[in-house]
PDB file of C-alpha atoms in Angstrom:
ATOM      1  CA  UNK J 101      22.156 -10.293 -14.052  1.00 86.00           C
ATOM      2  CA  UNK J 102      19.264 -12.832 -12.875  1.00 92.00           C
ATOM      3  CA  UNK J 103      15.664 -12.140 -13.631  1.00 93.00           C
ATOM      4  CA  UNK J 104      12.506 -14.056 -12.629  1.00 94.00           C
ATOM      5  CA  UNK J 105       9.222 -14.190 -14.729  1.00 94.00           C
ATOM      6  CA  UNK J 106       6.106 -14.892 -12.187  1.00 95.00           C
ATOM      7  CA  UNK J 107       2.727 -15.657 -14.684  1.00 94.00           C
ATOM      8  CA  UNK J 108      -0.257 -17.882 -15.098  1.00 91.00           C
ATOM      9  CA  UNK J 109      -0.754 -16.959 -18.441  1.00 90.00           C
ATOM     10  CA  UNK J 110       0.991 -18.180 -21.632  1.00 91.00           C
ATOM     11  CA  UNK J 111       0.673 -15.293 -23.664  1.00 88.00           C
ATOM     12  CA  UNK J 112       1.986 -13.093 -20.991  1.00 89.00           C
ATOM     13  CA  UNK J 113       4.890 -15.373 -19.624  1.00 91.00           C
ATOM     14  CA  UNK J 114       6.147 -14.878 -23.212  1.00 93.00           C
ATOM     15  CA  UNK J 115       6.244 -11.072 -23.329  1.00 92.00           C
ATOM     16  CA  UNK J 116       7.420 -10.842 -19.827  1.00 93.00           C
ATOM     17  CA  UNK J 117       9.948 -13.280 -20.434  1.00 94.00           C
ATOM     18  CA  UNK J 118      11.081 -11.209 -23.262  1.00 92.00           C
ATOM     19  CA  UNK J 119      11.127  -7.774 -21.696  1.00 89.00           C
ATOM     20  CA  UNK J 120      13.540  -9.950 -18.877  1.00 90.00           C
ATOM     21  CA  UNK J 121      15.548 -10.975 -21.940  1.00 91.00           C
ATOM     22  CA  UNK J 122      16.572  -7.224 -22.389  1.00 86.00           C
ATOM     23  CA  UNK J 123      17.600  -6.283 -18.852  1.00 85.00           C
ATOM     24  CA  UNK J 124      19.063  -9.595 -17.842  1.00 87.00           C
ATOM     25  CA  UNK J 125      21.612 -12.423 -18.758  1.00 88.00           C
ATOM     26  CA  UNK J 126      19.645 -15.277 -17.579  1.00 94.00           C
ATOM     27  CA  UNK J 127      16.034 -15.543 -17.910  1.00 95.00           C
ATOM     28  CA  UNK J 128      13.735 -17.529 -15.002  1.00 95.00           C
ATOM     29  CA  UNK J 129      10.225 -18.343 -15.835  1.00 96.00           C
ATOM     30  CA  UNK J 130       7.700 -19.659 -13.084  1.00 95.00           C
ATOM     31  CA  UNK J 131       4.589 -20.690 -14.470  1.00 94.00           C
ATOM     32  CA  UNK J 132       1.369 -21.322 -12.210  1.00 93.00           C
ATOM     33  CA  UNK J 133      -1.309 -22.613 -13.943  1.00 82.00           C
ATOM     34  CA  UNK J 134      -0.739 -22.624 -17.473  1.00 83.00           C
ATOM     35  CA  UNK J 135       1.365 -24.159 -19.580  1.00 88.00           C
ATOM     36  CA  UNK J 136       4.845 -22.427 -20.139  1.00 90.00           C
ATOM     37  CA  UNK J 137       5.722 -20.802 -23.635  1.00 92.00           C
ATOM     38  CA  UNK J 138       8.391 -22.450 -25.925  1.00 92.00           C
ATOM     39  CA  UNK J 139      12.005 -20.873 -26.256  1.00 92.00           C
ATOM     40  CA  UNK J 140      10.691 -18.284 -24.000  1.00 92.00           C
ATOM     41  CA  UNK J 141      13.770 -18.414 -21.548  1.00 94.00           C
ATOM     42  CA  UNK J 142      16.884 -20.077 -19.616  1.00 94.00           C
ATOM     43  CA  UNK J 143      15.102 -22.662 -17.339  1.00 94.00           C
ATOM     44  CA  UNK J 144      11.459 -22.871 -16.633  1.00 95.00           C
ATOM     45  CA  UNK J 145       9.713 -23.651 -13.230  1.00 94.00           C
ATOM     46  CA  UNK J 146       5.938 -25.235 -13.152  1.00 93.00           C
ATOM     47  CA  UNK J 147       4.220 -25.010  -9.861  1.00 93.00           C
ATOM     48  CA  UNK J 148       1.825 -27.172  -9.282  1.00 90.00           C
ATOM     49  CA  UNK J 149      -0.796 -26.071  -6.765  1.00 90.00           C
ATOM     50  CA  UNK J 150      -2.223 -29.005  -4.337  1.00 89.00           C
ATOM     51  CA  UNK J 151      -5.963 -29.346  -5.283  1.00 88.00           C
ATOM     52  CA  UNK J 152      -7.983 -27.343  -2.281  1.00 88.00           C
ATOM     53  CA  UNK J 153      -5.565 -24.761  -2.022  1.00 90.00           C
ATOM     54  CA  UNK J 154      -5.684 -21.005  -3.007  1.00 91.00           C
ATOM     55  CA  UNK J 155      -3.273 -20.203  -5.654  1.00 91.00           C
ATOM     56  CA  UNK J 156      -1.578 -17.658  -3.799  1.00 92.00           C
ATOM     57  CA  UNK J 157      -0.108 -20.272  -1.514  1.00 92.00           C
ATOM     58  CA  UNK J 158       2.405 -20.748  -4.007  1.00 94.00           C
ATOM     59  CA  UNK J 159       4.314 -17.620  -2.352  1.00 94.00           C
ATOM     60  CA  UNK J 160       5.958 -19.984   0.084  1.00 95.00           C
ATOM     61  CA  UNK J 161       7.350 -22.148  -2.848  1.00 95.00           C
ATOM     62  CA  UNK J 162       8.555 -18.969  -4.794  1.00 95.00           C
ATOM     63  CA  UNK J 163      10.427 -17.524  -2.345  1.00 96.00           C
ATOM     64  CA  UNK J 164      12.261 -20.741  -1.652  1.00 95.00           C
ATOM     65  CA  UNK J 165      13.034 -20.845  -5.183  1.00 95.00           C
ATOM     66  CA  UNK J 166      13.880 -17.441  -4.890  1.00 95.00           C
ATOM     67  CA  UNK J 167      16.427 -17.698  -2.350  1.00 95.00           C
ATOM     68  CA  UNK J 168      18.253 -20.845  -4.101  1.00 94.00           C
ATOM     69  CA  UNK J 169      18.653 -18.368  -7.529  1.00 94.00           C
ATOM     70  CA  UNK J 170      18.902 -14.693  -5.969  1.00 94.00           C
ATOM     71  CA  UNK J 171      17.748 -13.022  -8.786  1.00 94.00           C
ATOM     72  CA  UNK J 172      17.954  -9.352  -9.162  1.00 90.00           C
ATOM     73  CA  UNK J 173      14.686  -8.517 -11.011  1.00 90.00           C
ATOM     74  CA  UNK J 174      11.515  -9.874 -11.069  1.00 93.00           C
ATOM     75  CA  UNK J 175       8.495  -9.794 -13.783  1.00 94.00           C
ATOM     76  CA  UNK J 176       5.317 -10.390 -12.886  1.00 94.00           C
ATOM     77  CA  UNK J 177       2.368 -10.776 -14.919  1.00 92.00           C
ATOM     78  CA  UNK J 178      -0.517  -8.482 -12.790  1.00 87.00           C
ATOM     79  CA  UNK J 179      -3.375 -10.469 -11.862  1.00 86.00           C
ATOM     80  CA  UNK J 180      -4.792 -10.167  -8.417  1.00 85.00           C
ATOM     81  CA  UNK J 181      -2.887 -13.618  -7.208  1.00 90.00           C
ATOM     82  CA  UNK J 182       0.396 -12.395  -8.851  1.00 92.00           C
ATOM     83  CA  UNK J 183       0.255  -9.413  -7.170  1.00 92.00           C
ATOM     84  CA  UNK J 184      -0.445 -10.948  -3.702  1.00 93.00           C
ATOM     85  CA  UNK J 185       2.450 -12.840  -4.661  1.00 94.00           C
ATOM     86  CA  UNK J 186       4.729 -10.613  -5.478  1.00 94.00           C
ATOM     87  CA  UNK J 187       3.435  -8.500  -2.616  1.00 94.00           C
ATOM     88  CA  UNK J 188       4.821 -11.420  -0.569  1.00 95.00           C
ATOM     89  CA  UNK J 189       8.159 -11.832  -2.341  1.00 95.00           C
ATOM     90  CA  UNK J 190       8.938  -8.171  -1.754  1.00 94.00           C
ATOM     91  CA  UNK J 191       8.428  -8.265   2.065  1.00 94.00           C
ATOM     92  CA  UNK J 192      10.571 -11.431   2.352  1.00 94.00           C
ATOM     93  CA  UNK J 193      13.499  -9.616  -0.075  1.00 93.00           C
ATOM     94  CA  UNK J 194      13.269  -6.215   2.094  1.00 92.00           C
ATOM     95  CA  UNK J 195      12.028  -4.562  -1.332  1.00 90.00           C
ATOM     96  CA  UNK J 196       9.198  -3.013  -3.001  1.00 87.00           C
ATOM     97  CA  UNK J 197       7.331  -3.640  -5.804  1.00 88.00           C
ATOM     98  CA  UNK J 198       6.830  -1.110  -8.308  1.00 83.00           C
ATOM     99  CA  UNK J 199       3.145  -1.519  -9.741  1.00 82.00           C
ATOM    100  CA  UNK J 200       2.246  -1.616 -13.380  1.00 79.00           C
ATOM    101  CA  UNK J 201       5.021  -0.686 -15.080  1.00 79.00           C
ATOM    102  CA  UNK J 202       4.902   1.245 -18.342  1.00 76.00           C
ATOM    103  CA  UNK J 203       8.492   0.381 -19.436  1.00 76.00           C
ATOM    104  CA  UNK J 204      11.699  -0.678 -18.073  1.00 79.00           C
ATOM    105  CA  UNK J 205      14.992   0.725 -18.905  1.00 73.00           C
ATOM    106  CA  UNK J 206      18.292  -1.519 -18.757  1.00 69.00           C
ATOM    107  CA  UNK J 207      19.474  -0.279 -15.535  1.00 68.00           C
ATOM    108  CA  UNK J 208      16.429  -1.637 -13.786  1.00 66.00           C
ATOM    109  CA  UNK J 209      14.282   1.390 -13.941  1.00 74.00           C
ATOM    110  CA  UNK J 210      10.627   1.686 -14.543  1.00 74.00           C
ATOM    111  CA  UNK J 211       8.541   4.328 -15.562  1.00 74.00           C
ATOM    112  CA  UNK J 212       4.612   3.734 -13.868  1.00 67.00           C
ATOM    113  CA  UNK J 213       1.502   6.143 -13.557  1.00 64.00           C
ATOM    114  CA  UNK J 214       0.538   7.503 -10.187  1.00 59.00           C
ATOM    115  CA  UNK J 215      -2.350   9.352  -7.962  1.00 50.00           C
ATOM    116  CA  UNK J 216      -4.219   7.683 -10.404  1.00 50.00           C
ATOM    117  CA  UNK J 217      -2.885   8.271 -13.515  1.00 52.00           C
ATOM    118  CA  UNK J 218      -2.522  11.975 -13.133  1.00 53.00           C
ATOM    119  CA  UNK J 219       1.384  11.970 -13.532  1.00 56.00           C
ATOM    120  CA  UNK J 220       4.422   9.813 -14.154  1.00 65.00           C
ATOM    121  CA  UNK J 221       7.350   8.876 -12.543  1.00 69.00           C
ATOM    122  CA  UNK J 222      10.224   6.962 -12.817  1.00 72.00           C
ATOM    123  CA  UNK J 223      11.797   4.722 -10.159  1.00 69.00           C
ATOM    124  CA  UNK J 224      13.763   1.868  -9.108  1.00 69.00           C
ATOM    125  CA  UNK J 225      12.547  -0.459  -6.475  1.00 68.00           C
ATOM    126  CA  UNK J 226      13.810   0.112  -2.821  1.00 68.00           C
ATOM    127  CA  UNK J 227      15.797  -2.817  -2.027  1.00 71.00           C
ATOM    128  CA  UNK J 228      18.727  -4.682  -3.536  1.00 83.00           C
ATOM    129  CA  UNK J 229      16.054  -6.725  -5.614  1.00 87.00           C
ATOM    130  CA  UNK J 230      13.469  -4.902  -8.329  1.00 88.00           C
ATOM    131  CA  UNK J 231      10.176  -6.426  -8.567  1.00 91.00           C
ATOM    132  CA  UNK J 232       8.313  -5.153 -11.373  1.00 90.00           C
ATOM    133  CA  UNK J 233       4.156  -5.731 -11.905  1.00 90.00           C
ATOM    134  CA  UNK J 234       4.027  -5.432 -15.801  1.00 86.00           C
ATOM    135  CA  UNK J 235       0.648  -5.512 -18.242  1.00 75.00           C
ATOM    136  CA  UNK J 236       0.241  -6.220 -22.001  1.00 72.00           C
ATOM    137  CA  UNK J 237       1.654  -4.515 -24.363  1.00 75.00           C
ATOM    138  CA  UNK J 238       4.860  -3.074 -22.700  1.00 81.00           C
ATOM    139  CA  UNK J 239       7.265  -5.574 -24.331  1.00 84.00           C
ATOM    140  CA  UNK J 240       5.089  -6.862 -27.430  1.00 79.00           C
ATOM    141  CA  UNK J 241       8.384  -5.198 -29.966  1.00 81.00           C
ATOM    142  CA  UNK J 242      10.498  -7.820 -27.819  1.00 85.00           C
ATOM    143  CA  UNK J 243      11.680 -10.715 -28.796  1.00 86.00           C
ATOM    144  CA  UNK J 244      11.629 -14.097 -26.261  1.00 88.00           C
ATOM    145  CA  UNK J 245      14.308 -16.997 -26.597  1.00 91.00           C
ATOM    146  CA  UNK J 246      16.042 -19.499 -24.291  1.00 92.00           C
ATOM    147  CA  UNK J 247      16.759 -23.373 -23.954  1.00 94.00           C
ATOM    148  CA  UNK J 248      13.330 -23.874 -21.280  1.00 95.00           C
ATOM    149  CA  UNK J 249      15.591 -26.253 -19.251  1.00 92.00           C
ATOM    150  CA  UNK J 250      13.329 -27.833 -16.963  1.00 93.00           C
ATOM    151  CA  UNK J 251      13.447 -27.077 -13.444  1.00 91.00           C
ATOM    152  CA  UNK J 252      12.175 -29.039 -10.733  1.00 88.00           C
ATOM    153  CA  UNK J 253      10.990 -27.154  -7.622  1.00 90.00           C
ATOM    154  CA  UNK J 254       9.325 -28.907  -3.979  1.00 90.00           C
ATOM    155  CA  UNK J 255       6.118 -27.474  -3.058  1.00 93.00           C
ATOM    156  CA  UNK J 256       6.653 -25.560   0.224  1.00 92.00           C
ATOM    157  CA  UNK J 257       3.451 -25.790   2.408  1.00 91.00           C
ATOM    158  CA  UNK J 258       2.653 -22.409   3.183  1.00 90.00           C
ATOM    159  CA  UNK J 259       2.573 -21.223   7.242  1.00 87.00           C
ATOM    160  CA  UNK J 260      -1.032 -20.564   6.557  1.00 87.00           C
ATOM    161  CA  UNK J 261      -3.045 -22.075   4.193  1.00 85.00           C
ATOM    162  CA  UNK J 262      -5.915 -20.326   2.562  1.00 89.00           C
ATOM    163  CA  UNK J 263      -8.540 -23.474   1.495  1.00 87.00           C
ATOM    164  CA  UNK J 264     -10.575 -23.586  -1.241  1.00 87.00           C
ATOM    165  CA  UNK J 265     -14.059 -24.242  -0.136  1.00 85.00           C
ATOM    166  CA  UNK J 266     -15.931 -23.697  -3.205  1.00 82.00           C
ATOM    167  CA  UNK J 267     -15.109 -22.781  -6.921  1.00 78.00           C
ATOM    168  CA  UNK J 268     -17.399 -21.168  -9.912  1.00 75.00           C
ATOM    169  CA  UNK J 269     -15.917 -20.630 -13.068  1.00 70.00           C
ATOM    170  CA  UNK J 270     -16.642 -17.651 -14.385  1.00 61.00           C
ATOM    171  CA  UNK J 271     -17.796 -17.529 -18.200  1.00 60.00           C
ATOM    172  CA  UNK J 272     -14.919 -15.642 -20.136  1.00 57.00           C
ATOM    173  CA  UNK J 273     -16.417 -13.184 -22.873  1.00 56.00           C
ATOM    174  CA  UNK J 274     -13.737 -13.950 -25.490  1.00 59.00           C
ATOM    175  CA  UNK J 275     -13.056 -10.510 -25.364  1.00 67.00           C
ATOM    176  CA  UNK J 276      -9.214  -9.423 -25.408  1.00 76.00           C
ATOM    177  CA  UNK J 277      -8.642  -5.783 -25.435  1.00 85.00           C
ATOM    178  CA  UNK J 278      -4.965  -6.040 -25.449  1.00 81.00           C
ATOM    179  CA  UNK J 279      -4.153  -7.618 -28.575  1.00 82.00           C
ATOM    180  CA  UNK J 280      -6.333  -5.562 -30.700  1.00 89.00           C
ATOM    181  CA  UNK J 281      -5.346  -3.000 -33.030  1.00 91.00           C
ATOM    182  CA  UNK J 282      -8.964  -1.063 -32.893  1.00 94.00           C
ATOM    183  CA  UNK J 283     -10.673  -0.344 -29.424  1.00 95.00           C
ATOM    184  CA  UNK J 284     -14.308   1.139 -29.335  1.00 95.00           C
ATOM    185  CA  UNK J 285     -14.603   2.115 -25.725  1.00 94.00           C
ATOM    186  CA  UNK J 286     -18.250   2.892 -24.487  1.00 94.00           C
ATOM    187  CA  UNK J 287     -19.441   5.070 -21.839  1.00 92.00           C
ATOM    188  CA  UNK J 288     -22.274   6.160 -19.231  1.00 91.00           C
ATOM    189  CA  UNK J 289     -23.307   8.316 -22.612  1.00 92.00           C
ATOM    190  CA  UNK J 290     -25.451   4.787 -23.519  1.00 93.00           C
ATOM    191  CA  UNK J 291     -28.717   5.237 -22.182  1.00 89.00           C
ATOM    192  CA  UNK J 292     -29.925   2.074 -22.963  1.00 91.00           C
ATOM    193  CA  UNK J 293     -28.460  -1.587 -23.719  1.00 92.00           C
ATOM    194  CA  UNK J 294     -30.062  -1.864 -27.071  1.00 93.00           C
ATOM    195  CA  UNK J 295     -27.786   1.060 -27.838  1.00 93.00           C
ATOM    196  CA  UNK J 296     -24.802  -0.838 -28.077  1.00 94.00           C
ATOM    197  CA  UNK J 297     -25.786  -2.344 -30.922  1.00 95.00           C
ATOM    198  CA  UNK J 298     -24.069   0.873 -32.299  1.00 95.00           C
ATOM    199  CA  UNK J 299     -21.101   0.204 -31.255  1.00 94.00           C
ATOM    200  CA  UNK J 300     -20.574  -3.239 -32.530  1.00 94.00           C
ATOM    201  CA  UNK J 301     -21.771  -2.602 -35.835  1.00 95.00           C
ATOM    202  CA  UNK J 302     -19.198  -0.015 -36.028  1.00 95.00           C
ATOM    203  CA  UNK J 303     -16.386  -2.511 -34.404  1.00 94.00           C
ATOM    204  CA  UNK J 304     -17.114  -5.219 -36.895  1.00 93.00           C
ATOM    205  CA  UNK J 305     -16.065  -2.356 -39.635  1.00 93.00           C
ATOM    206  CA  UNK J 306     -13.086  -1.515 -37.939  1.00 93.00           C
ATOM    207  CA  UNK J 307     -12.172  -5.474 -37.127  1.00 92.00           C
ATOM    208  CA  UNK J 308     -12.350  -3.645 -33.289  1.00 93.00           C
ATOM    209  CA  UNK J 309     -12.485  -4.805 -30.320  1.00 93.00           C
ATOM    210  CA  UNK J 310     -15.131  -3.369 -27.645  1.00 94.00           C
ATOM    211  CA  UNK J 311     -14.733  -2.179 -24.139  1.00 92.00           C
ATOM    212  CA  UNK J 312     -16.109  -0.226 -21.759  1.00 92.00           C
ATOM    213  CA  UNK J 313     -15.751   2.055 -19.320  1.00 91.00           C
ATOM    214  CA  UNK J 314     -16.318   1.129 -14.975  1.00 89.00           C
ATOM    215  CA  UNK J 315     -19.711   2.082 -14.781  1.00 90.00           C
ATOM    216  CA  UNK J 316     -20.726  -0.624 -17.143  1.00 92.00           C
ATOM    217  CA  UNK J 317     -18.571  -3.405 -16.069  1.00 88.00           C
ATOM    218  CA  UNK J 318     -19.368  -2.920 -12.703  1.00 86.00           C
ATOM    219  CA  UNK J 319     -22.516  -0.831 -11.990  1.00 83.00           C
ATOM    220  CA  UNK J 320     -24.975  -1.990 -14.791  1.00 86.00           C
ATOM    221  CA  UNK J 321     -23.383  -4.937 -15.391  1.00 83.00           C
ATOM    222  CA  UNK J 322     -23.864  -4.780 -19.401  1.00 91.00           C
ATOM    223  CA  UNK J 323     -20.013  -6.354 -19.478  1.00 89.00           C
ATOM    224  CA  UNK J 324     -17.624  -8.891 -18.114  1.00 85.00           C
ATOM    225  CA  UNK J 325     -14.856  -7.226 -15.732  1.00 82.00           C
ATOM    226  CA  UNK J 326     -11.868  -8.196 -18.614  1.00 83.00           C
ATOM    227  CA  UNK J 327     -13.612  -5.424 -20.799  1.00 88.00           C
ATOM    228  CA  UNK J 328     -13.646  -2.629 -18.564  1.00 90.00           C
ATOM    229  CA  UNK J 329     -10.890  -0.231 -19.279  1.00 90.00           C
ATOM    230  CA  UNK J 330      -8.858   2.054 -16.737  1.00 86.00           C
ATOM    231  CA  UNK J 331      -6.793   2.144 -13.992  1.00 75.00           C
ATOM    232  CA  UNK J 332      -7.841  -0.648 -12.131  1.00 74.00           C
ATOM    233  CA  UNK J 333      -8.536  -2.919 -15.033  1.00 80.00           C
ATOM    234  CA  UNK J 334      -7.557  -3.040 -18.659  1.00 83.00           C
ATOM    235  CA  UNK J 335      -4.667  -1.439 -20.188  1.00 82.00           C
ATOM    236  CA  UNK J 336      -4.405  -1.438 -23.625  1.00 87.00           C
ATOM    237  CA  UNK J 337      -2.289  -0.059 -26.409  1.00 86.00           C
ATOM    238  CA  UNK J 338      -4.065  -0.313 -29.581  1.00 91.00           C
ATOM    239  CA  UNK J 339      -3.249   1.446 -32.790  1.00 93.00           C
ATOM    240  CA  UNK J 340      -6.566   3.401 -32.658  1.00 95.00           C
ATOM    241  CA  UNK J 341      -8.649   3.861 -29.402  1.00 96.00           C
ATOM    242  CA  UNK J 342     -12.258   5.265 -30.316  1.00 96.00           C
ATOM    243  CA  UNK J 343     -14.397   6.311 -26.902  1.00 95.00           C
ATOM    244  CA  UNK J 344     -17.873   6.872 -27.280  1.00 94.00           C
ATOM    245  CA  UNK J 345     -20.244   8.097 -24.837  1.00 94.00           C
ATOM    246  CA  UNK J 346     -16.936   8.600 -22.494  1.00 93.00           C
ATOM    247  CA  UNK J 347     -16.800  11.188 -20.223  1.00 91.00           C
ATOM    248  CA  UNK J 348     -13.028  10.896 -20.129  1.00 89.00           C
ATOM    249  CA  UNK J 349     -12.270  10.773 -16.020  1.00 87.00           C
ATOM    250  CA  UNK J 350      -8.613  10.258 -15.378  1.00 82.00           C
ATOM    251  CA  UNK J 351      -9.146   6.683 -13.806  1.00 81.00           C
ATOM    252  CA  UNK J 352     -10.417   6.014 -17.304  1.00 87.00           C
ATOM    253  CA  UNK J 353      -7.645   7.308 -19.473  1.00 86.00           C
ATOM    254  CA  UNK J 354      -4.748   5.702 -18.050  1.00 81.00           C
ATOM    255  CA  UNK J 355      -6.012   2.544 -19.625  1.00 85.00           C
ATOM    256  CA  UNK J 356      -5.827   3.783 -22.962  1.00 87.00           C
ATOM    257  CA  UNK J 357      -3.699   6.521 -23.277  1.00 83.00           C
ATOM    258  CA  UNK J 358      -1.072   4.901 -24.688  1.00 82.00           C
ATOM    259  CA  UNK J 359      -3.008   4.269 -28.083  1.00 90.00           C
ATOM    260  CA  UNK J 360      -1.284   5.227 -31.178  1.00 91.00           C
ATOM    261  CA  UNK J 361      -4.670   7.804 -32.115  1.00 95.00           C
ATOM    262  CA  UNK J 362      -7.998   8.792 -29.645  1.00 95.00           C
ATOM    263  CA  UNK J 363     -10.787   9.355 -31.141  1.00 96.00           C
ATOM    264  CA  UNK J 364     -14.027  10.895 -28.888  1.00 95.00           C
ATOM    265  CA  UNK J 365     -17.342  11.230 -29.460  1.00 96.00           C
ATOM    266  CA  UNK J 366     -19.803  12.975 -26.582  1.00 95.00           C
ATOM    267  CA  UNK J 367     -22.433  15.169 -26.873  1.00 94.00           C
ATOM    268  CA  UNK J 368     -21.166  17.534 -23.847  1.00 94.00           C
ATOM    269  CA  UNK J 369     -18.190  19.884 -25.528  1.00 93.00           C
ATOM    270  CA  UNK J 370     -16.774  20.226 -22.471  1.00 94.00           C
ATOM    271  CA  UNK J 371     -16.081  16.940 -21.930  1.00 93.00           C
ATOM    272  CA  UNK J 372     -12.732  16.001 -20.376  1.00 92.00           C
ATOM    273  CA  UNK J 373     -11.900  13.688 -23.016  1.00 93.00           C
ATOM    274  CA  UNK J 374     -12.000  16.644 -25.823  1.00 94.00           C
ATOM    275  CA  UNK J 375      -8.464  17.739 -23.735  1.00 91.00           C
ATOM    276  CA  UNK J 376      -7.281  14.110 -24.165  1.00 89.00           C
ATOM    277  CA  UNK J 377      -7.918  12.904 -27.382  1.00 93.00           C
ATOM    278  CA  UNK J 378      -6.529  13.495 -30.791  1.00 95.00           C
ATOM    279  CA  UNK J 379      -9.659  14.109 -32.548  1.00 95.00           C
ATOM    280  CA  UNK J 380     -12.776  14.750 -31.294  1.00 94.00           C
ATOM    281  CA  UNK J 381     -16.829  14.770 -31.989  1.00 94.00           C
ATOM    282  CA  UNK J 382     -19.741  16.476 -30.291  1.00 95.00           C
ATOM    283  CA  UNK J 383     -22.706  15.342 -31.266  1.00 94.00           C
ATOM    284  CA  UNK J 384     -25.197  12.452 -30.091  1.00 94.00           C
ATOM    285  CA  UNK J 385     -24.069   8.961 -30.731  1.00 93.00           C
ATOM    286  CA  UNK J 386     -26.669   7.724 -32.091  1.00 94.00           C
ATOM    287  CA  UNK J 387     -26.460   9.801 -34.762  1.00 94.00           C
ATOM    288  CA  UNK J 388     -22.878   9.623 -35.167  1.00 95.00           C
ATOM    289  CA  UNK J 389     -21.904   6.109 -34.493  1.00 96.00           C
ATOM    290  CA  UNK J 390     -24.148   5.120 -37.606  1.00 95.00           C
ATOM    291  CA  UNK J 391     -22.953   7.986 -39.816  1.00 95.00           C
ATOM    292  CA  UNK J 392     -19.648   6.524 -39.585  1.00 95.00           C
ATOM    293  CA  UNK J 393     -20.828   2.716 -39.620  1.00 95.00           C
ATOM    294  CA  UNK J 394     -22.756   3.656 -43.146  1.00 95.00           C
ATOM    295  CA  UNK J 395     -19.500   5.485 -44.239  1.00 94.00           C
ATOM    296  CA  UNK J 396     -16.828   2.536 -43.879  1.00 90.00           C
TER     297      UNK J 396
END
């Protein structure tokens, strides 16, 4: 069997490529972007995007590549131009893509969360071809390896071009969620900015990383969209998750429930995340989060 690894990240080309390694002979990568890991697989593809153009032109040149190799199962790494990618490669293969992937079992199938994380299911993709959407964490036991022949591949000029008018960088927080062991999640139960305060001095206890829940990534913007934790943006794995202040809504949860232990704090006992955690608190957080600062 064939596989194909789609990424722009380094980090993540390697773990895909080695979650490929497991459920296929011959390992692909195609990296877009950044620069490919070493002895990560079989041959290795850089596409280089024309300057002015939208990196999810590079569909065109994919699927070429695509149809030269056939392969039976593609990995790729789920950022919003992956997925509009891979969205692409499925309607040209007469597949489907099965979205964010929890794991993948040797005869190609996957088991994913859906209705929002309320259930989940295992399936294959529809077609002859199984493309896969995979996040951090799923394959970080694996193990990567290949030659990394280099393989040349022509840019194919897409039917429709999407230009680049204008680009601002955005400032990157330093914050990675999915490579730390400790995760302090905060909620809506912060009143006030100056509050969080809390929550870091507890995180630089634990070594832990901090994130946050939707409302504070994208309503009050007190954090960067890579911290915000849930369905629609971070999912992490850490060996201890610790929400604060967290109501515990479903679209919340299935960023985190993977975690080896949840912890909760929130003054409301009825709290959804008391049913979801492993051990939980009810009390205020101020009170709390210091208790346990002062105690470590």
């Amino acid at each position: 069997m064939k596989s194909f690894v789609i990424a722009e990240h380094t980090d993540v080309a390697r773990e895909l490529a080695a979650g490929a390694r497991g459920v296929a002979d011959e390992v692909i990568l195609i990296m877009i972007g950044d620069a490919a890991p070493e002895a990560a697989a079989d041959k290795v593809a850089t596409i280089e995007v024309p300057a002015g153009i939208a990196v999810e032109c590079s569909a065109e040149t994919i699927i070429a590549f695509f149809d030269a190799e056939q392969p039976e199962v593609v990995f790729v790494e789920p950022t919003r131009r992956m997925k509009i990618v891979a969205g692409k490669l499925a309607a040209h293969a007469g597949t489907s893509v099965v979205t964010d992937a929890m794991s993948v079992a040797a005869d190609g199938s996957a088991s994913s969360m859906y209705f929002g994380g309320v259930a989940e299911r295992v399936q294959k993709a529809a077609g002859n071809v199984a493309i896969y959407t995979i996040g951090a964490g799923v394959f970080a036991d694996a193990a990567a390896s290949g030659a990394n022949e280099t393989v040349v591949i022509d840019w194919v000029e897409p039917q429709f071009a999407i230009e680049v008018v204008a680009s601002t960088p955005i400032e990157k927080s330093g914050v990675d969620l999915t490579k730390a062991d400790a995760v302090i999640s905060v909620g809506r139960g912060f009143g006030d900015k100056a509050d969080l305060d809390l929550a870091y001095a507890l995180a630089d206890k634990l070594d832990a990383a901090v994130g946050c829940s939707r409302p504070l990534a994208e309503g009050v913007d007190w954090f960067p969209h890579e911290a915000y934790i849930g369905v629609s943006g971070q999912i992490v794995t850490p060996k201890v998750f610790l929400a604060a202040g967290v109501s515990g809504q479903m679209q919340h949860m299935v960023g985190c429930n993977r975690s080896g232990a949840i912890f909760a704090i929130n003054k409301d006992k009825n709290a959804p995340i008391f049913k979801q955690c492993d051990y939980g608190l009810v009390g205020d957080l101020k009170t709390i989060l210091p208790a346990l600062t002062a105690a470590l």
